[in-house]
Tab-separated table of C-alpha atoms in Angstrom:
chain	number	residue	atom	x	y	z
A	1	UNK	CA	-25.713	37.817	67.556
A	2	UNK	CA	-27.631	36.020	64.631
A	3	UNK	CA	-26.573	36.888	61.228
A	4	UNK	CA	-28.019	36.192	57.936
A	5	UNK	CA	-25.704	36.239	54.834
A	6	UNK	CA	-26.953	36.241	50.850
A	7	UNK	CA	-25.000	34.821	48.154
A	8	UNK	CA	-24.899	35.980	45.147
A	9	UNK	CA	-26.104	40.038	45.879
A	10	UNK	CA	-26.995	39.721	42.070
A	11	UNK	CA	-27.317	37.326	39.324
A	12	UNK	CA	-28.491	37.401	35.905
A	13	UNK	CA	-29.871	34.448	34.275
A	14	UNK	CA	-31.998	34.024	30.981
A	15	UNK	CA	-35.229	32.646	30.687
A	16	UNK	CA	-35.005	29.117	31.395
A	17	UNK	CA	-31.348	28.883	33.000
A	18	UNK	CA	-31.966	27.033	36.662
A	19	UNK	CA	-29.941	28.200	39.452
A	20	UNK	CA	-29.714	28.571	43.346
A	21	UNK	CA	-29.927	31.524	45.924
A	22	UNK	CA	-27.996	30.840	48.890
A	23	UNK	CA	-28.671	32.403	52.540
A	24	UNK	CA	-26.157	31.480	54.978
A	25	UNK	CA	-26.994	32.178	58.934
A	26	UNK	CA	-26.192	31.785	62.284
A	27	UNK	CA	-28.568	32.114	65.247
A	28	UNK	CA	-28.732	30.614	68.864
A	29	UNK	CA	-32.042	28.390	68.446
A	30	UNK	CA	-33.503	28.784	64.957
A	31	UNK	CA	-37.577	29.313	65.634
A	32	UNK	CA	-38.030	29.606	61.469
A	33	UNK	CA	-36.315	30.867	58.036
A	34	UNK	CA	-38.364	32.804	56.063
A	35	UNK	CA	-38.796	33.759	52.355
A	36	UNK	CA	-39.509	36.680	51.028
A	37	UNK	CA	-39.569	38.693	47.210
A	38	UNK	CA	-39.665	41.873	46.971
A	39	UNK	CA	-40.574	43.824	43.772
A	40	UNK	CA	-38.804	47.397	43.215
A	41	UNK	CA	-40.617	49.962	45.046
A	42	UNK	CA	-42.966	47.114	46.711
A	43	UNK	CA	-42.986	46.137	50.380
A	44	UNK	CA	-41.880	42.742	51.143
A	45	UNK	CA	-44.122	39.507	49.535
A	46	UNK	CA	-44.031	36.306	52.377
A	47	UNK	CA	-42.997	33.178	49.666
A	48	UNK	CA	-41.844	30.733	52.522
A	49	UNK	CA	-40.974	29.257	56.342
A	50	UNK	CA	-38.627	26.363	56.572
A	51	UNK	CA	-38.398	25.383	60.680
A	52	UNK	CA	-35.691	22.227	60.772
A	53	UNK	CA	-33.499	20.549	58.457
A	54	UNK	CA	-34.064	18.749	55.838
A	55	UNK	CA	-37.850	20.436	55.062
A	56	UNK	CA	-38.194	21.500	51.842
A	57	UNK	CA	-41.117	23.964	50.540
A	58	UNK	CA	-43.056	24.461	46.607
A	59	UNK	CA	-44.769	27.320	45.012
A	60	UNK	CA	-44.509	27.042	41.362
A	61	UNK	CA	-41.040	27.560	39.648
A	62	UNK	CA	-39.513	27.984	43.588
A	63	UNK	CA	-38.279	25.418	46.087
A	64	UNK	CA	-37.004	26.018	49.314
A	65	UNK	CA	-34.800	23.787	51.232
A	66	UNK	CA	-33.193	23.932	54.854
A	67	UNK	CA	-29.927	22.557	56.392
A	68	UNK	CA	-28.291	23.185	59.771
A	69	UNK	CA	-26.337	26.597	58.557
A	70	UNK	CA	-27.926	27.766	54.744
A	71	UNK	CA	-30.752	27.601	53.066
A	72	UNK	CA	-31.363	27.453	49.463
A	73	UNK	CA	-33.955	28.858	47.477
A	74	UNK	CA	-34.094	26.372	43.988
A	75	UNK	CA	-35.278	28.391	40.633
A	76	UNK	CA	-36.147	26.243	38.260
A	77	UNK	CA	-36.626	27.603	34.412
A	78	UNK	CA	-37.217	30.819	35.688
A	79	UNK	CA	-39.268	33.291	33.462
A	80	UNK	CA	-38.812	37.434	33.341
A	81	UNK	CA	-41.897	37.781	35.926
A	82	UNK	CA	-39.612	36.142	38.656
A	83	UNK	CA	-37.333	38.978	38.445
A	84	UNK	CA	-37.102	40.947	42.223
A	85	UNK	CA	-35.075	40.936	45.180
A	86	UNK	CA	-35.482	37.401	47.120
A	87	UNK	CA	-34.799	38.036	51.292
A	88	UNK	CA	-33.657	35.915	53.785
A	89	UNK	CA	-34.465	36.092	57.514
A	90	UNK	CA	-33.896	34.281	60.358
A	91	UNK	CA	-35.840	33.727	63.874
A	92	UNK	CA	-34.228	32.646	66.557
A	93	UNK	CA	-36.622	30.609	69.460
A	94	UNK	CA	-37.317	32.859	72.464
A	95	UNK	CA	-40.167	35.416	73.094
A	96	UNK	CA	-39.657	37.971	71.205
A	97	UNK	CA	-40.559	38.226	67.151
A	98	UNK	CA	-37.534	40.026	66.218
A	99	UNK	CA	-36.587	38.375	62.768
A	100	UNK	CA	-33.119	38.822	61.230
A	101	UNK	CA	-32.768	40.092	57.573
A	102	UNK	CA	-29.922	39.330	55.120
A	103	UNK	CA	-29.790	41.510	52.464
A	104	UNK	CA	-31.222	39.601	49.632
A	105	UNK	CA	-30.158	38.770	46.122
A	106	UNK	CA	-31.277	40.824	43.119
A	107	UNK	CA	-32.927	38.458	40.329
A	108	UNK	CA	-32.675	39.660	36.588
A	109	UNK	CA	-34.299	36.620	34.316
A	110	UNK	CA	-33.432	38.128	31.140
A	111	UNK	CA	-36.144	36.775	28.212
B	1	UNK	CA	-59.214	44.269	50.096
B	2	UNK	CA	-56.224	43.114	52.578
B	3	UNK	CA	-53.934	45.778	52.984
B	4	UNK	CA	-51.521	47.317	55.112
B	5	UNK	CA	-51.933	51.216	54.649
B	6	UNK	CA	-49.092	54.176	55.062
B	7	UNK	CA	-49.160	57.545	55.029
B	8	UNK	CA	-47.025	59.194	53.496
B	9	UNK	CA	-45.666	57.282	51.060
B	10	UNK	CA	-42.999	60.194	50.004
B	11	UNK	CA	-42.076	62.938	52.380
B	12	UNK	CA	-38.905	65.196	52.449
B	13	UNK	CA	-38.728	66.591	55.878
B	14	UNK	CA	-35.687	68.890	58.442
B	15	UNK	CA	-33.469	68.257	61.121
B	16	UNK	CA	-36.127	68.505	64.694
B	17	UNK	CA	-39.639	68.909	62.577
B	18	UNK	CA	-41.663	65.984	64.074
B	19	UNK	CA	-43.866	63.725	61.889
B	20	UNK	CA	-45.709	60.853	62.181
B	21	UNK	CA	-45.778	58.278	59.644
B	22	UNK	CA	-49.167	56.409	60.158
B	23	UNK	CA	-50.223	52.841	59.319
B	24	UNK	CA	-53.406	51.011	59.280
B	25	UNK	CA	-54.218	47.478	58.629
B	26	UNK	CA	-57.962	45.648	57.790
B	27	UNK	CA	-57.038	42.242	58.818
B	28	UNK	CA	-57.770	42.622	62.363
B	29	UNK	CA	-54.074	41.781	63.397
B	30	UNK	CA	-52.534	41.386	66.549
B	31	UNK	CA	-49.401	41.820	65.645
B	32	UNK	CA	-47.874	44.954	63.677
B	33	UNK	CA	-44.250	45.826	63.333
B	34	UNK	CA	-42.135	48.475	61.895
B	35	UNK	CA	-38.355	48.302	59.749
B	36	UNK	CA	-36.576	50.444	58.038
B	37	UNK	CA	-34.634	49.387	54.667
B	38	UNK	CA	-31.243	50.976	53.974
B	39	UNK	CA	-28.643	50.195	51.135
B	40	UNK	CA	-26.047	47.293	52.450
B	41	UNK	CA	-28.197	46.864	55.368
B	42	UNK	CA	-31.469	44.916	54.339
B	43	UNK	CA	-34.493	45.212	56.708
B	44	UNK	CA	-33.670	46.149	60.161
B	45	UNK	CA	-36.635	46.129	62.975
B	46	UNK	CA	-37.492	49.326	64.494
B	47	UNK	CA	-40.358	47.986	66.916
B	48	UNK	CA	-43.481	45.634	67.059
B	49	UNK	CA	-46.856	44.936	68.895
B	50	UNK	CA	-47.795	42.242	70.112
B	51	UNK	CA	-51.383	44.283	70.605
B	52	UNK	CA	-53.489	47.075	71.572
B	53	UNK	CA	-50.864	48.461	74.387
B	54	UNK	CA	-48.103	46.279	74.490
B	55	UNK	CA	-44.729	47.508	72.633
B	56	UNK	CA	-41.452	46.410	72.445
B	57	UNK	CA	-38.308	47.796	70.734
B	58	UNK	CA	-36.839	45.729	68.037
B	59	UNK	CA	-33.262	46.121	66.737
B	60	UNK	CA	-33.343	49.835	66.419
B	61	UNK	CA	-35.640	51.860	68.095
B	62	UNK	CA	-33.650	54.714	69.094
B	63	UNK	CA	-34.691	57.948	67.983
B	64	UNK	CA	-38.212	56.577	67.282
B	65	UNK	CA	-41.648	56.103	69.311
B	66	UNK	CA	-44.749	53.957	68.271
B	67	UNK	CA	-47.959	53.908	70.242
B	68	UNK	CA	-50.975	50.963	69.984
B	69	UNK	CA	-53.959	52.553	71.133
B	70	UNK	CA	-56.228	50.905	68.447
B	71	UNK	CA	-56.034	47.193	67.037
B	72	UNK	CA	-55.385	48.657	63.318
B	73	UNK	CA	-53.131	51.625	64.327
B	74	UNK	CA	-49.813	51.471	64.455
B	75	UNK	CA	-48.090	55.101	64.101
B	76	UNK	CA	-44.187	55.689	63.916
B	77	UNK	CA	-43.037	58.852	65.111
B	78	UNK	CA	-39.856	60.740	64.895
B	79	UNK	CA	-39.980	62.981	67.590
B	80	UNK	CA	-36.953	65.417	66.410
B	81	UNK	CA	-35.922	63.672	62.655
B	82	UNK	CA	-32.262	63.338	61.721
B	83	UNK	CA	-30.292	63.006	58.676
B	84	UNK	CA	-29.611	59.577	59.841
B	85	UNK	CA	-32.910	58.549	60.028
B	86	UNK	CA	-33.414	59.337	55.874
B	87	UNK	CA	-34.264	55.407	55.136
B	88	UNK	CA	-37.213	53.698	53.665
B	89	UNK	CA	-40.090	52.502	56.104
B	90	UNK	CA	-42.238	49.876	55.872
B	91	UNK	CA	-45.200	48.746	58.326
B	92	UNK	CA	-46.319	44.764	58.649
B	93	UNK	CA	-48.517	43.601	60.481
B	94	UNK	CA	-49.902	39.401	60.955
B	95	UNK	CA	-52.064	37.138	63.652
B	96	UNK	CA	-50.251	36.531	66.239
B	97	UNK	CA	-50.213	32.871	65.721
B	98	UNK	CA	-48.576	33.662	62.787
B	99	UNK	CA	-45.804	36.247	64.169
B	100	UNK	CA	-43.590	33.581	64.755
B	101	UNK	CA	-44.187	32.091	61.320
B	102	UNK	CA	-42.740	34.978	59.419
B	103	UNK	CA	-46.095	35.155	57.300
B	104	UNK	CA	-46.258	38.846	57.512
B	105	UNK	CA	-48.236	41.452	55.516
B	106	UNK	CA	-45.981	44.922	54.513
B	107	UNK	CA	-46.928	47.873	53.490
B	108	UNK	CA	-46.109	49.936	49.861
B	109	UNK	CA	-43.345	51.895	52.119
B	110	UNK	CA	-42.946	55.138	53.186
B	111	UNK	CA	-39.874	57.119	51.890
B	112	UNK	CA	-38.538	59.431	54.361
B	113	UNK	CA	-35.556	62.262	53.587
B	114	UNK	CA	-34.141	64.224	56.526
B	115	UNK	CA	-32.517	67.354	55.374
């Protein structure tokens, strides 16, 4: 059974103060990892897709990375707008699109 | 615009009433899928479509149908609603090339209480 597994469920940080979101997972074949924020009371917003290790992805103050078992999505001097719930999700190779959720890590950047 | 449509976005329902929670997208996607979000549980697949007339049940379909009779319709329906079933909805939808690439397009949500 493929599991997905967020670290921390919350953090605070304060404007400026880099840190890491970890997603941990397990799946027989990865097809792709995928990125996603999510704003309260918003449906899910698609940031990334990382398919083998050692690929790395950019969009502005986030970087994605990929290893055999984790991920880890990089904030760098994160600002109050990048506060939201960041998901994980996993795909495992095969026919069907069934992707695998963690779920997520709540963001507070505090100004 | 883009968008992925649902209706309703708030609806406070009982046990057995059937509804239909509809969802319509303008990007002339293949692919459209259903989840629900509960506390502790993230996102959790209900069903998708591939396209117009092929469905297949995700992680939790029971207690849930979904018909594709139109490229932009996707409708969930809760054919006798439990308690159980109280969860937030969402719709996505994506190309089908793109399916596999997680890119998907959700919905605002549909909040759904079962009394």
């Amino acid at each position: 059974e493929d599991q997905v597994t967020q670290s921390p469920e919350a953090l605070r940080l304060q404007e400026g103060e880099s840190s890491s979101l970890n997603c941990s997972y397990t799946v027989s074949g990865l097809r792709g990892l995928f990125w996603y924020r999510q704003d309260p009371g918003k449906g899910p917003e698609f940031l990334f897709t990382l398919y083998s290790a050692g690929e790395e992805k950019e969009k502005e103050r986030l970087k994605a990375t990929l290893t055999k078992k984790e991920s880890f999505l990089h904030i760098t001097a994160p600002k109050p707008e990048d506060s939201a719930t960041y998901l994980c999700a996993v795909q495992a190779a095969g026919g069907s699109y069934i992707p695998t959720f963690g779920r997520g890590t709540s963001l507070i950047v505090h100004p | 615009e883009a968008q992925v449509t649902q209706n309703p976005r708030y609806l406070i329902t009982v046990t057995g009433k059937k509804l239909t929670v509809t969802c319509s997208q303008n990007m002339n996607h293949e692919y459209m899928s259903w989840y629900r979000q509960d506390p502790g549980l993230g996102l959790r697949q209900i069903y998708y479509s591939m396209n117009v007339e092929v469905t297949d049940k995700g992680d939790v379909p029971e207690g849930y149908k979904v018909s594709r009779k139109e490229k932009r319709n996707f409708p969930l329906i809760l054919e006798s609603p439990s308690p159980n079933q109280t969860s937030l909805y969402f719709c996505a939808s994506s190309l089908l090339v793109q399916a596999g690439s997680g890119e998907l397009f959700f919905g605002e949500g549909s909040r759904l209480t079962v009394l």
